[in-house]
Amino acid sequence: MSATSTTARSEHKYFYVVMAALMLATTVVAFFGSYIAPVSASKPVGPSVVHLHALVAFTWTVLFLVQTSLAAAGRMANHQAMGLFGIAVATAMLFSGLMI
């Protein structure tokens, strides 16, 4: 690998981390009024499956941030190990979404 491509790669390695953090922030802002605030105030939001899906979907966005952070830090073994957990989370998100 040439020095130019290595420099370009190091300059952009946190792009995905920033995008993942923005995605997480967008998710929190988007669901604040319809889900997070009512749950915080102990108001009913829906059946239990809605809470399950919210937990799994939030876990998915946090996992995305963790995965990109691990990759950007060069910790590929940890990144790959977390991928197995990601498969389980994706499966749970699919089925909880179908149940809703």
Tab-separated table of N, CA and C in Angstrom:
chain	number	residue	atom	x	y	z
A	1	MET	N	0.840	-1.159	0.000
A	1	MET	CA	0.000	0.000	0.000
A	1	MET	C	0.894	1.233	0.000
A	2	SER	N	0.557	2.197	-0.804
A	2	SER	CA	1.388	3.392	-0.888
A	2	SER	C	1.104	4.337	0.274
A	3	ALA	N	2.023	5.262	0.480
A	3	ALA	CA	1.868	6.230	1.567
A	3	ALA	C	0.659	7.121	1.341
A	4	THR	N	0.359	7.424	0.075
A	4	THR	CA	-0.772	8.287	-0.238
A	4	THR	C	-2.080	7.628	0.151
A	5	SER	N	-2.263	6.364	-0.199
A	5	SER	CA	-3.510	5.689	0.141
A	5	SER	C	-3.620	5.444	1.640
A	6	THR	N	-2.499	5.226	2.314
A	6	THR	CA	-2.515	5.056	3.769
A	6	THR	C	-2.929	6.360	4.445
A	7	THR	N	-2.413	7.482	3.958
A	7	THR	CA	-2.771	8.779	4.511
A	7	THR	C	-4.243	9.078	4.280
A	8	ALA	N	-4.721	8.811	3.079
A	8	ALA	CA	-6.129	9.047	2.765
A	8	ALA	C	-7.022	8.177	3.636
A	9	ARG	N	-6.623	6.929	3.849
A	9	ARG	CA	-7.418	6.024	4.672
A	9	ARG	C	-7.468	6.514	6.118
A	10	SER	N	-6.342	6.962	6.670
A	10	SER	CA	-6.314	7.413	8.062
A	10	SER	C	-7.111	8.705	8.246
A	11	GLU	N	-7.159	9.545	7.226
A	11	GLU	CA	-7.927	10.781	7.317
A	11	GLU	C	-9.427	10.518	7.349
A	12	HIS	N	-9.866	9.428	6.734
A	12	HIS	CA	-11.293	9.152	6.615
A	12	HIS	C	-11.770	8.002	7.491
A	13	LYS	N	-10.921	7.466	8.339
A	13	LYS	CA	-11.325	6.284	9.089
A	13	LYS	C	-12.391	6.579	10.128
A	14	TYR	N	-12.535	7.818	10.549
A	14	TYR	CA	-13.571	8.151	11.525
A	14	TYR	C	-14.857	8.664	10.882
A	15	PHE	N	-14.909	8.726	9.567
A	15	PHE	CA	-16.127	9.154	8.875
A	15	PHE	C	-17.306	8.276	9.275
A	16	TYR	N	-17.108	6.965	9.269
A	16	TYR	CA	-18.193	6.046	9.588
A	16	TYR	C	-18.577	6.110	11.063
A	17	VAL	N	-17.617	6.393	11.919
A	17	VAL	CA	-17.916	6.560	13.348
A	17	VAL	C	-18.816	7.779	13.542
A	18	VAL	N	-18.488	8.870	12.876
A	18	VAL	CA	-19.303	10.085	12.967
A	18	VAL	C	-20.693	9.821	12.398
A	19	MET	N	-20.779	9.125	11.279
A	19	MET	CA	-22.082	8.820	10.684
A	19	MET	C	-22.914	7.922	11.610
A	20	ALA	N	-22.283	6.960	12.251
A	20	ALA	CA	-22.994	6.083	13.185
A	20	ALA	C	-23.487	6.877	14.394
A	21	ALA	N	-22.676	7.797	14.892
A	21	ALA	CA	-23.095	8.637	16.017
A	21	ALA	C	-24.259	9.542	15.619
A	22	LEU	N	-24.212	10.072	14.405
A	22	LEU	CA	-25.326	10.892	13.909
A	22	LEU	C	-26.593	10.054	13.742
A	23	MET	N	-26.445	8.811	13.306
A	23	MET	CA	-27.604	7.930	13.172
A	23	MET	C	-28.235	7.664	14.539
A	24	LEU	N	-27.402	7.411	15.538
A	24	LEU	CA	-27.900	7.176	16.898
A	24	LEU	C	-28.601	8.429	17.421
A	25	ALA	N	-28.006	9.588	17.219
A	25	ALA	CA	-28.624	10.841	17.670
A	25	ALA	C	-29.947	11.096	16.948
A	26	THR	N	-29.983	10.831	15.657
A	26	THR	CA	-31.208	11.004	14.878
A	26	THR	C	-32.307	10.082	15.382
A	27	THR	N	-31.947	8.858	15.718
A	27	THR	CA	-32.925	7.901	16.237
A	27	THR	C	-33.515	8.386	17.555
A	28	VAL	N	-32.668	8.869	18.444
A	28	VAL	CA	-33.149	9.363	19.737
A	28	VAL	C	-34.073	10.572	19.535
A	29	VAL	N	-33.670	11.502	18.690
A	29	VAL	CA	-34.493	12.690	18.441
A	29	VAL	C	-35.813	12.301	17.779
A	30	ALA	N	-35.766	11.405	16.812
A	30	ALA	CA	-36.967	11.021	16.068
A	30	ALA	C	-38.000	10.316	16.943
A	31	PHE	N	-37.540	9.501	17.879
A	31	PHE	CA	-38.476	8.739	18.705
A	31	PHE	C	-38.693	9.357	20.081
A	32	PHE	N	-38.137	10.529	20.328
A	32	PHE	CA	-38.273	11.117	21.650
A	32	PHE	C	-39.729	11.423	21.994
A	33	GLY	N	-40.413	12.103	21.122
A	33	GLY	CA	-41.788	12.512	21.408
A	33	GLY	C	-42.797	11.376	21.416
A	34	SER	N	-42.594	10.406	20.541
A	34	SER	CA	-43.579	9.331	20.426
A	34	SER	C	-43.299	8.124	21.304
A	35	TYR	N	-42.045	7.958	21.759
A	35	TYR	CA	-41.752	6.781	22.564
A	35	TYR	C	-40.947	7.093	23.827
A	36	ILE	N	-39.821	7.757	23.718
A	36	ILE	CA	-38.917	7.930	24.850
A	36	ILE	C	-39.563	8.777	25.956
A	37	ALA	N	-40.144	9.933	25.607
A	37	ALA	CA	-40.760	10.795	26.619
A	37	ALA	C	-41.951	10.119	27.298
A	38	PRO	N	-42.873	9.500	26.538
A	38	PRO	CA	-43.986	8.827	27.221
A	38	PRO	C	-43.531	7.685	28.139
A	39	VAL	N	-42.555	6.913	27.708
A	39	VAL	CA	-42.058	5.821	28.550
A	39	VAL	C	-41.399	6.392	29.796
A	40	SER	N	-40.652	7.485	29.651
A	40	SER	CA	-40.010	8.134	30.797
A	40	SER	C	-41.039	8.656	31.796
A	41	ALA	N	-42.201	9.059	31.295
A	41	ALA	CA	-43.268	9.577	32.158
A	41	ALA	C	-44.217	8.467	32.622
A	42	SER	N	-43.861	7.223	32.359
A	42	SER	CA	-44.678	6.052	32.744
A	42	SER	C	-46.060	6.053	32.112
A	43	LYS	N	-46.161	6.600	30.921
A	43	LYS	CA	-47.426	6.574	30.181
A	43	LYS	C	-47.442	5.337	29.300
A	44	PRO	N	-48.616	4.740	29.093
A	44	PRO	CA	-48.680	3.554	28.227
A	44	PRO	C	-48.354	3.904	26.777
A	45	VAL	N	-47.548	3.083	26.158
A	45	VAL	CA	-47.133	3.314	24.775
A	45	VAL	C	-47.728	2.272	23.846
A	46	GLY	N	-47.865	1.076	24.316
A	46	GLY	CA	-48.391	0.002	23.497
A	46	GLY	C	-48.121	-1.330	24.162
A	47	PRO	N	-48.333	-2.391	23.429
A	47	PRO	CA	-48.099	-3.719	23.992
A	47	PRO	C	-46.607	-3.968	24.250
A	48	SER	N	-46.338	-5.013	24.974
A	48	SER	CA	-44.956	-5.347	25.356
A	48	SER	C	-44.045	-5.542	24.152
A	49	VAL	N	-44.590	-6.010	23.047
A	49	VAL	CA	-43.759	-6.244	21.864
A	49	VAL	C	-43.190	-4.929	21.322
A	50	VAL	N	-43.877	-3.821	21.561
A	50	VAL	CA	-43.364	-2.513	21.143
A	50	VAL	C	-42.101	-2.182	21.941
A	51	HIS	N	-42.125	-2.475	23.233
A	51	HIS	CA	-40.954	-2.231	24.068
A	51	HIS	C	-39.794	-3.149	23.670
A	52	LEU	N	-40.124	-4.393	23.364
A	52	LEU	CA	-39.098	-5.337	22.913
A	52	LEU	C	-38.458	-4.839	21.625
A	53	HIS	N	-39.271	-4.422	20.683
A	53	HIS	CA	-38.751	-3.938	19.402
A	53	HIS	C	-37.919	-2.666	19.601
A	54	ALA	N	-38.371	-1.775	20.464
A	54	ALA	CA	-37.615	-0.552	20.736
A	54	ALA	C	-36.248	-0.882	21.335
A	55	LEU	N	-36.228	-1.822	22.259
A	55	LEU	CA	-34.963	-2.215	22.875
A	55	LEU	C	-34.015	-2.827	21.851
A	56	VAL	N	-34.542	-3.700	21.015
A	56	VAL	CA	-33.702	-4.370	20.017
A	56	VAL	C	-33.224	-3.370	18.960
A	57	ALA	N	-34.091	-2.481	18.523
A	57	ALA	CA	-33.700	-1.499	17.506
A	57	ALA	C	-32.663	-0.516	18.061
A	58	PHE	N	-32.831	-0.107	19.331
A	58	PHE	CA	-31.843	0.774	19.944
A	58	PHE	C	-30.511	0.049	20.095
A	59	THR	N	-30.577	-1.222	20.466
A	59	THR	CA	-29.361	-2.034	20.562
A	59	THR	C	-28.658	-2.103	19.215
A	60	TRP	N	-29.426	-2.208	18.148
A	60	TRP	CA	-28.864	-2.257	16.798
A	60	TRP	C	-28.083	-0.985	16.475
A	61	THR	N	-28.655	0.190	16.812
A	61	THR	CA	-27.967	1.436	16.496
A	61	THR	C	-26.720	1.620	17.363
A	62	VAL	N	-26.795	1.203	18.621
A	62	VAL	CA	-25.612	1.274	19.486
A	62	VAL	C	-24.536	0.310	18.982
A	63	LEU	N	-24.959	-0.880	18.579
A	63	LEU	CA	-24.013	-1.863	18.038
A	63	LEU	C	-23.331	-1.320	16.782
A	64	PHE	N	-24.066	-0.616	15.950
A	64	PHE	CA	-23.488	-0.012	14.750
A	64	PHE	C	-22.383	0.973	15.127
A	65	LEU	N	-22.632	1.791	16.151
A	65	LEU	CA	-21.612	2.738	16.610
A	65	LEU	C	-20.404	2.007	17.188
A	66	VAL	N	-20.645	0.976	17.977
A	66	VAL	CA	-19.537	0.210	18.566
A	66	VAL	C	-18.720	-0.473	17.477
A	67	GLN	N	-19.399	-1.082	16.511
A	67	GLN	CA	-18.708	-1.783	15.429
A	67	GLN	C	-17.817	-0.837	14.623
A	68	THR	N	-18.352	0.320	14.272
A	68	THR	CA	-17.552	1.252	13.477
A	68	THR	C	-16.389	1.813	14.294
A	69	SER	N	-16.609	2.013	15.584
A	69	SER	CA	-15.529	2.497	16.447
A	69	SER	C	-14.407	1.466	16.566
A	70	LEU	N	-14.788	0.213	16.714
A	70	LEU	CA	-13.782	-0.850	16.788
A	70	LEU	C	-12.978	-0.942	15.489
A	71	ALA	N	-13.663	-0.874	14.366
A	71	ALA	CA	-12.972	-0.956	13.074
A	71	ALA	C	-12.042	0.242	12.880
A	72	ALA	N	-12.512	1.427	13.247
A	72	ALA	CA	-11.682	2.627	13.088
A	72	ALA	C	-10.444	2.575	13.983
A	73	ALA	N	-10.576	1.925	15.128
A	73	ALA	CA	-9.442	1.815	16.054
A	73	ALA	C	-8.512	0.664	15.676
A	74	GLY	N	-8.867	-0.087	14.625
A	74	GLY	CA	-8.026	-1.187	14.177
A	74	GLY	C	-8.195	-2.459	14.986
A	75	ARG	N	-9.228	-2.538	15.782
A	75	ARG	CA	-9.463	-3.720	16.612
A	75	ARG	C	-10.400	-4.678	15.863
A	76	MET	N	-9.906	-5.215	14.758
A	76	MET	CA	-10.727	-6.018	13.865
A	76	MET	C	-11.181	-7.335	14.494
A	77	ALA	N	-10.383	-7.931	15.353
A	77	ALA	CA	-10.795	-9.187	15.989
A	77	ALA	C	-12.027	-8.954	16.859
A	78	ASN	N	-12.033	-7.860	17.607
A	78	ASN	CA	-13.201	-7.531	18.425
A	78	ASN	C	-14.393	-7.171	17.543
A	79	HIS	N	-14.126	-6.435	16.471
A	79	HIS	CA	-15.175	-6.064	15.521
A	79	HIS	C	-15.838	-7.320	14.952
A	80	GLN	N	-15.041	-8.296	14.565
A	80	GLN	CA	-15.581	-9.529	13.990
A	80	GLN	C	-16.326	-10.355	15.031
A	81	ALA	N	-15.828	-10.387	16.254
A	81	ALA	CA	-16.509	-11.127	17.318
A	81	ALA	C	-17.884	-10.517	17.610
A	82	MET	N	-17.973	-9.207	17.566
A	82	MET	CA	-19.258	-8.533	17.795
A	82	MET	C	-20.234	-8.793	16.654
A	83	GLY	N	-19.706	-9.174	15.500
A	83	GLY	CA	-20.562	-9.462	14.353
A	83	GLY	C	-21.526	-10.604	14.620
A	84	LEU	N	-21.117	-11.582	15.390
A	84	LEU	CA	-22.009	-12.688	15.738
A	84	LEU	C	-23.180	-12.195	16.580
A	85	PHE	N	-22.901	-11.277	17.493
A	85	PHE	CA	-23.967	-10.664	18.277
A	85	PHE	C	-24.890	-9.870	17.350
A	86	GLY	N	-24.315	-9.228	16.348
A	86	GLY	CA	-25.104	-8.461	15.384
A	86	GLY	C	-26.089	-9.318	14.623
A	87	ILE	N	-25.700	-10.541	14.321
A	87	ILE	CA	-26.616	-11.464	13.633
A	87	ILE	C	-27.825	-11.758	14.517
A	88	ALA	N	-27.575	-11.980	15.799
A	88	ALA	CA	-28.672	-12.245	16.737
A	88	ALA	C	-29.585	-11.029	16.876
A	89	VAL	N	-28.994	-9.844	16.955
A	89	VAL	CA	-29.786	-8.620	17.093
A	89	VAL	C	-30.620	-8.385	15.830
A	90	ALA	N	-30.034	-8.595	14.670
A	90	ALA	CA	-30.771	-8.411	13.415
A	90	ALA	C	-31.941	-9.385	13.324
A	91	THR	N	-31.723	-10.611	13.744
A	91	THR	CA	-32.799	-11.604	13.729
A	91	THR	C	-33.919	-11.203	14.685
A	92	ALA	N	-33.538	-10.775	15.883
A	92	ALA	CA	-34.546	-10.329	16.865
A	92	ALA	C	-35.304	-9.109	16.360
A	93	MET	N	-34.606	-8.205	15.688
A	93	MET	CA	-35.269	-7.013	15.162
A	93	MET	C	-36.266	-7.390	14.075
A	94	LEU	N	-35.890	-8.329	13.225
A	94	LEU	CA	-36.797	-8.785	12.174
A	94	LEU	C	-38.070	-9.372	12.775
A	95	PHE	N	-37.927	-10.284	13.701
A	95	PHE	CA	-39.103	-10.957	14.247
A	95	PHE	C	-39.937	-10.047	15.143
A	96	SER	N	-39.308	-9.161	15.902
A	96	SER	CA	-40.092	-8.232	16.718
A	96	SER	C	-40.837	-7.243	15.825
A	97	GLY	N	-40.222	-6.830	14.730
A	97	GLY	CA	-40.897	-5.963	13.772
A	97	GLY	C	-42.080	-6.638	13.098
A	98	LEU	N	-41.924	-7.907	12.771
A	98	LEU	CA	-43.037	-8.658	12.174
A	98	LEU	C	-44.184	-8.837	13.166
A	99	MET	N	-43.854	-9.010	14.445
A	99	MET	CA	-44.903	-9.169	15.455
A	99	MET	C	-45.686	-7.869	15.657
A	100	ILE	N	-45.017	-6.752	15.496
A	100	ILE	CA	-45.723	-5.456	15.628
A	100	ILE	C	-46.685	-5.293	14.464
